[in-house]
mmCIF file of C-alpha atoms in Angstrom:
data_model
loop_
_atom_site.group_PDB
_atom_site.id
_atom_site.type_symbol
_atom_site.label_atom_id
_atom_site.label_comp_id
_atom_site.label_asym_id
_atom_site.label_seq_id
_atom_site.Cartn_x
_atom_site.Cartn_y
_atom_site.Cartn_z
ATOM 1 C CA MET W 140 -10.212 72.960 24.764
ATOM 2 C CA LEU W 141 -7.327 75.989 24.109
ATOM 3 C CA THR W 142 -7.694 79.248 24.872
ATOM 4 C CA LEU W 143 -5.201 82.393 24.519
ATOM 5 C CA ILE W 144 -4.614 83.839 28.262
ATOM 6 C CA LYS W 145 -1.965 86.309 28.944
ATOM 7 C CA MET W 146 0.837 85.392 31.114
ATOM 8 C CA GLU W 147 0.416 86.430 34.689
ATOM 9 C CA GLU W 148 2.318 85.108 38.449
ATOM 10 C CA LYS W 149 -0.575 81.410 38.747
ATOM 11 C CA TYR W 150 0.764 80.023 35.306
ATOM 12 C CA ARG W 151 4.136 80.760 35.750
ATOM 13 C CA PRO W 152 4.977 77.097 36.556
ATOM 14 C CA LEU W 153 3.446 75.729 33.283
ATOM 15 C CA LEU W 154 5.341 78.381 31.786
ATOM 16 C CA ASN W 155 8.409 77.125 33.402
ATOM 17 C CA GLU W 156 7.817 73.652 32.622
ATOM 18 C CA MET W 157 7.469 74.328 29.282
ATOM 19 C CA MET W 158 10.263 76.795 28.022
ATOM 20 C CA ASP W 159 12.051 74.014 29.990
ATOM 21 C CA GLU W 160 11.226 71.532 28.072
ATOM 22 C CA TRP W 161 12.019 73.304 24.543
ATOM 23 C CA THR W 162 15.035 74.353 26.300
ATOM 24 C CA ALA W 163 16.127 70.804 26.299
ATOM 25 C CA ALA W 164 15.440 69.625 22.857
ATOM 26 C CA GLY W 165 18.191 72.511 21.744
ATOM 27 C CA GLU W 166 15.461 73.968 19.625
ATOM 28 C CA THR W 167 15.107 78.196 18.919
ATOM 29 C CA ILE W 168 12.192 79.139 20.963
ATOM 30 C CA ILE W 169 9.282 80.982 18.823
ATOM 31 C CA PRO W 170 8.087 83.071 18.521
ATOM 32 C CA TYR W 171 11.191 84.929 19.534
ATOM 33 C CA ALA W 172 8.482 87.357 22.035
ATOM 34 C CA ILE W 173 8.859 84.885 24.522
ATOM 35 C CA ARG W 174 12.588 84.026 24.868
ATOM 36 C CA LYS W 175 13.590 87.464 24.331
ATOM 37 C CA CYS W 176 13.931 87.400 28.348
ATOM 38 C CA ASP W 177 14.789 84.886 30.912
ATOM 39 C CA TYR W 178 12.014 83.124 31.779
ATOM 40 C CA HIS W 179 13.252 82.584 35.346
ATOM 41 C CA ASP W 180 13.068 86.656 36.413
ATOM 42 C CA PHE W 181 9.508 86.272 35.494
ATOM 43 C CA ALA W 182 8.166 89.628 36.275
ATOM 44 C CA ARG W 183 11.174 91.446 33.969
ATOM 45 C CA TYR W 184 9.420 88.780 32.053
ATOM 46 C CA LEU W 185 6.535 89.450 32.361
ATOM 47 C CA ASP W 186 7.525 92.663 31.586
ATOM 48 C CA SER W 187 9.160 92.189 28.819
ATOM 49 C CA LEU W 188 6.379 90.041 26.819
ATOM 50 C CA GLU W 189 4.038 93.416 25.343
ATOM 51 C CA VAL W 190 6.093 96.500 23.292
ATOM 52 C CA ARG W 191 3.823 98.766 23.895
ATOM 53 C CA GLU W 192 6.110 101.577 22.146
ATOM 54 C CA ASP W 193 9.764 101.921 20.464
ATOM 55 C CA SER W 194 11.521 105.307 19.736
ATOM 56 C CA THR W 195 13.453 103.986 17.099
ATOM 57 C CA GLY W 196 10.956 103.099 14.862
ATOM 58 C CA ARG W 197 12.221 99.945 14.550
ATOM 59 C CA LEU W 198 9.479 97.797 17.149
ATOM 60 C CA VAL W 199 5.773 97.695 16.288
ATOM 61 C CA PRO W 200 3.489 97.490 19.021
ATOM 62 C CA ASP W 201 2.818 93.986 19.643
ATOM 63 C CA SER W 202 0.859 91.340 22.132
ATOM 64 C CA THR W 203 1.637 87.885 23.587
ATOM 65 C CA PHE W 204 -0.237 84.735 24.136
ATOM 66 C CA PHE W 205 0.234 81.816 25.314
ATOM 67 C CA CYS W 206 -2.324 78.842 24.342
ATOM 68 C CA LEU W 207 -3.431 76.938 27.112
ATOM 69 C CA ASP W 208 -4.901 72.774 26.880
ATOM 70 C CA THR W 209 -7.642 73.463 29.468
ATOM 71 C CA ASP W 210 -8.399 70.466 30.193
ATOM 72 C CA ARG W 211 -4.633 69.551 30.697
ATOM 73 C CA GLN W 212 -3.584 72.774 32.303
ATOM 74 C CA LYS W 213 -0.646 72.507 29.211
ATOM 75 C CA LEU W 214 0.557 75.457 27.868
ATOM 76 C CA VAL W 215 1.138 73.947 24.694
ATOM 77 C CA GLY W 216 2.396 76.761 22.530
ATOM 78 C CA ALA W 217 2.056 80.663 22.403
ATOM 79 C CA VAL W 218 1.333 83.482 19.717
ATOM 80 C CA ASN W 219 3.216 86.873 19.288
ATOM 81 C CA ILE W 220 0.724 89.565 17.254
ATOM 82 C CA ARG W 221 2.166 92.405 15.794
ATOM 83 C CA HIS W 222 -0.001 95.134 16.158
ATOM 84 C CA ARG W 223 0.966 97.171 12.216
ATOM 85 C CA LEU W 224 3.663 95.911 10.526
ATOM 86 C CA ASN W 225 7.157 97.760 9.561
ATOM 87 C CA GLU W 226 9.213 97.120 6.896
ATOM 88 C CA GLY W 227 10.532 94.573 7.922
ATOM 89 C CA LEU W 228 7.305 92.935 9.170
ATOM 90 C CA LEU W 229 6.385 93.169 5.451
ATOM 91 C CA ALA W 230 9.608 91.117 4.581
ATOM 92 C CA THR W 231 9.743 88.231 7.164
ATOM 93 C CA GLY W 232 7.575 88.684 9.756
ATOM 94 C CA GLY W 233 4.684 89.167 9.194
ATOM 95 C CA HIS W 234 1.403 90.165 11.823
ATOM 96 C CA ILE W 235 1.949 86.644 13.819
ATOM 97 C CA GLY W 236 4.728 84.742 14.608
ATOM 98 C CA ASP W 237 3.542 81.385 16.476
ATOM 99 C CA GLY W 238 5.086 78.187 17.932
ATOM 100 C CA VAL W 239 4.752 74.814 19.438
ATOM 101 C CA ARG W 240 6.707 72.778 21.814
ATOM 102 C CA PRO W 241 8.293 70.160 20.596
ATOM 103 C CA SER W 242 6.185 67.676 22.788
ATOM 104 C CA GLU W 243 2.902 69.364 21.602
ATOM 105 C CA ARG W 244 3.210 69.029 17.152
ATOM 106 C CA GLY W 245 1.494 67.046 15.311
ATOM 107 C CA LYS W 246 -1.657 67.221 17.257
ATOM 108 C CA GLY W 247 -3.626 70.448 14.946
ATOM 109 C CA TYR W 248 -2.629 72.832 18.006
ATOM 110 C CA GLY W 249 -0.402 75.192 15.753
ATOM 111 C CA THR W 250 -3.667 75.352 13.371
ATOM 112 C CA GLN W 251 -6.206 75.957 16.167
ATOM 113 C CA MET W 252 -4.055 78.610 17.579
ATOM 114 C CA ILE W 253 -3.381 80.227 14.432
ATOM 115 C CA ALA W 254 -7.163 80.549 14.238
ATOM 116 C CA LEU W 255 -7.345 82.393 18.025
ATOM 117 C CA ALA W 256 -5.384 84.564 17.126
ATOM 118 C CA LEU W 257 -7.157 85.626 13.940
ATOM 119 C CA ASP W 258 -9.411 86.068 15.803
ATOM 120 C CA GLU W 259 -7.174 88.310 18.544
ATOM 121 C CA CYS W 260 -6.546 90.412 15.436
ATOM 122 C CA ARG W 261 -10.221 90.915 14.443
ATOM 123 C CA LYS W 262 -10.717 92.469 18.516
ATOM 124 C CA MET W 263 -7.783 94.713 17.165
ATOM 125 C CA GLY W 264 -9.232 96.101 14.031
ATOM 126 C CA ILE W 265 -6.615 94.448 11.611
ATOM 127 C CA ASP W 266 -8.731 92.908 8.829
ATOM 128 C CA ARG W 267 -5.515 91.554 6.771
ATOM 129 C CA VAL W 268 -3.041 89.567 8.419
ATOM 130 C CA LEU W 269 0.234 88.785 6.714
ATOM 131 C CA MET W 270 1.710 85.207 8.299
ATOM 132 C CA CYS W 271 5.215 83.899 7.384
ATOM 133 C CA CYS W 272 7.377 81.257 7.154
ATOM 134 C CA ASP W 273 10.183 79.202 5.894
ATOM 135 C CA GLU W 274 9.999 77.893 3.307
ATOM 136 C CA THR W 275 11.493 74.435 4.569
ATOM 137 C CA ASN W 276 8.732 74.970 6.990
ATOM 138 C CA ARG W 277 5.938 72.700 5.509
ATOM 139 C CA ALA W 278 4.095 72.022 8.929
ATOM 140 C CA SER W 279 4.109 76.487 9.782
ATOM 141 C CA ALA W 280 2.812 76.047 5.578
ATOM 142 C CA ARG W 281 0.060 74.013 6.572
ATOM 143 C CA THR W 282 -1.343 75.779 9.281
ATOM 144 C CA ILE W 283 -2.077 79.395 7.903
ATOM 145 C CA GLU W 284 -3.010 77.371 4.753
ATOM 146 C CA LYS W 285 -6.136 75.684 6.583
ATOM 147 C CA ASN W 286 -6.982 79.051 8.341
ATOM 148 C CA GLY W 287 -7.398 80.817 4.575
ATOM 149 C CA GLY W 288 -3.951 82.032 3.496
ATOM 150 C CA VAL W 289 -3.306 82.696 0.149
ATOM 151 C CA LEU W 290 0.282 82.753 -0.627
ATOM 152 C CA GLU W 291 1.414 85.499 -1.763
ATOM 153 C CA ASN W 292 4.920 85.166 -3.261
ATOM 154 C CA THR W 293 8.294 83.750 -1.681
ATOM 155 C CA LEU W 294 11.311 85.941 -1.171
ATOM 156 C CA ALA W 295 14.944 85.117 -0.247
ATOM 157 C CA GLY W 296 14.804 87.116 3.714
ATOM 158 C CA PRO W 297 18.561 88.796 4.163
ATOM 159 C CA ASP W 298 19.952 85.795 6.457
ATOM 160 C CA GLY W 299 19.282 83.882 2.799
ATOM 161 C CA ASN W 300 16.565 81.683 4.126
ATOM 162 C CA VAL W 301 13.219 81.889 1.391
ATOM 163 C CA VAL W 302 10.392 82.870 3.296
ATOM 164 C CA ARG W 303 6.732 82.473 1.814
ATOM 165 C CA HIS W 304 4.481 85.450 2.668
ATOM 166 C CA TYR W 305 0.279 84.298 3.127
ATOM 167 C CA TRP W 306 -2.473 86.548 3.308
ATOM 168 C CA ILE W 307 -5.321 86.156 5.473
ATOM 169 C CA GLU W 308 -8.636 88.098 4.687
ATOM 170 C CA LEU W 309 -10.332 87.957 7.969
ATOM 171 C CA GLY W 310 -12.757 90.810 6.991
ATOM 172 C CA ALA W 311 -16.031 91.555 9.345
ATOM 173 C CA GLU W 312 -17.016 88.319 9.920
ATOM 174 C CA GLY W 313 -13.893 86.850 9.350
#
């Protein structure tokens, strides 16, 4: 069974295992929120996982959750939920950033993880969720579509990548 958790000391060995695997694979770790700070410096890492306020207006408040497979006691990925959108997030980021560790892909975890993140969005009062993915990332597009994502458009991002923009209507009952 999958559940979203907040990182704490008791999960530190599971975090190290997941992040070490991702690093060894030589891939970019997604979402950015779980790689922006060195996980070996655990106290600093924990503090970096959530943005509360940003005086520059560039960042919005967000929450980071890790997806735990409770049957195997293994972290399979993570999600970062932005509480509101700014111009940059409207263009390329959306409300939810998510990633599944390399060894756990293709098992349906991404779809389940997004469903759990959408439940968290409902709790936060977000009833219309924007999710974005690169045009070439068909696996991400499928997980968004399986969770009710409706393609609004595709736009070239500032780096030239074409980004798909999906909206998911949550409503009161989901």
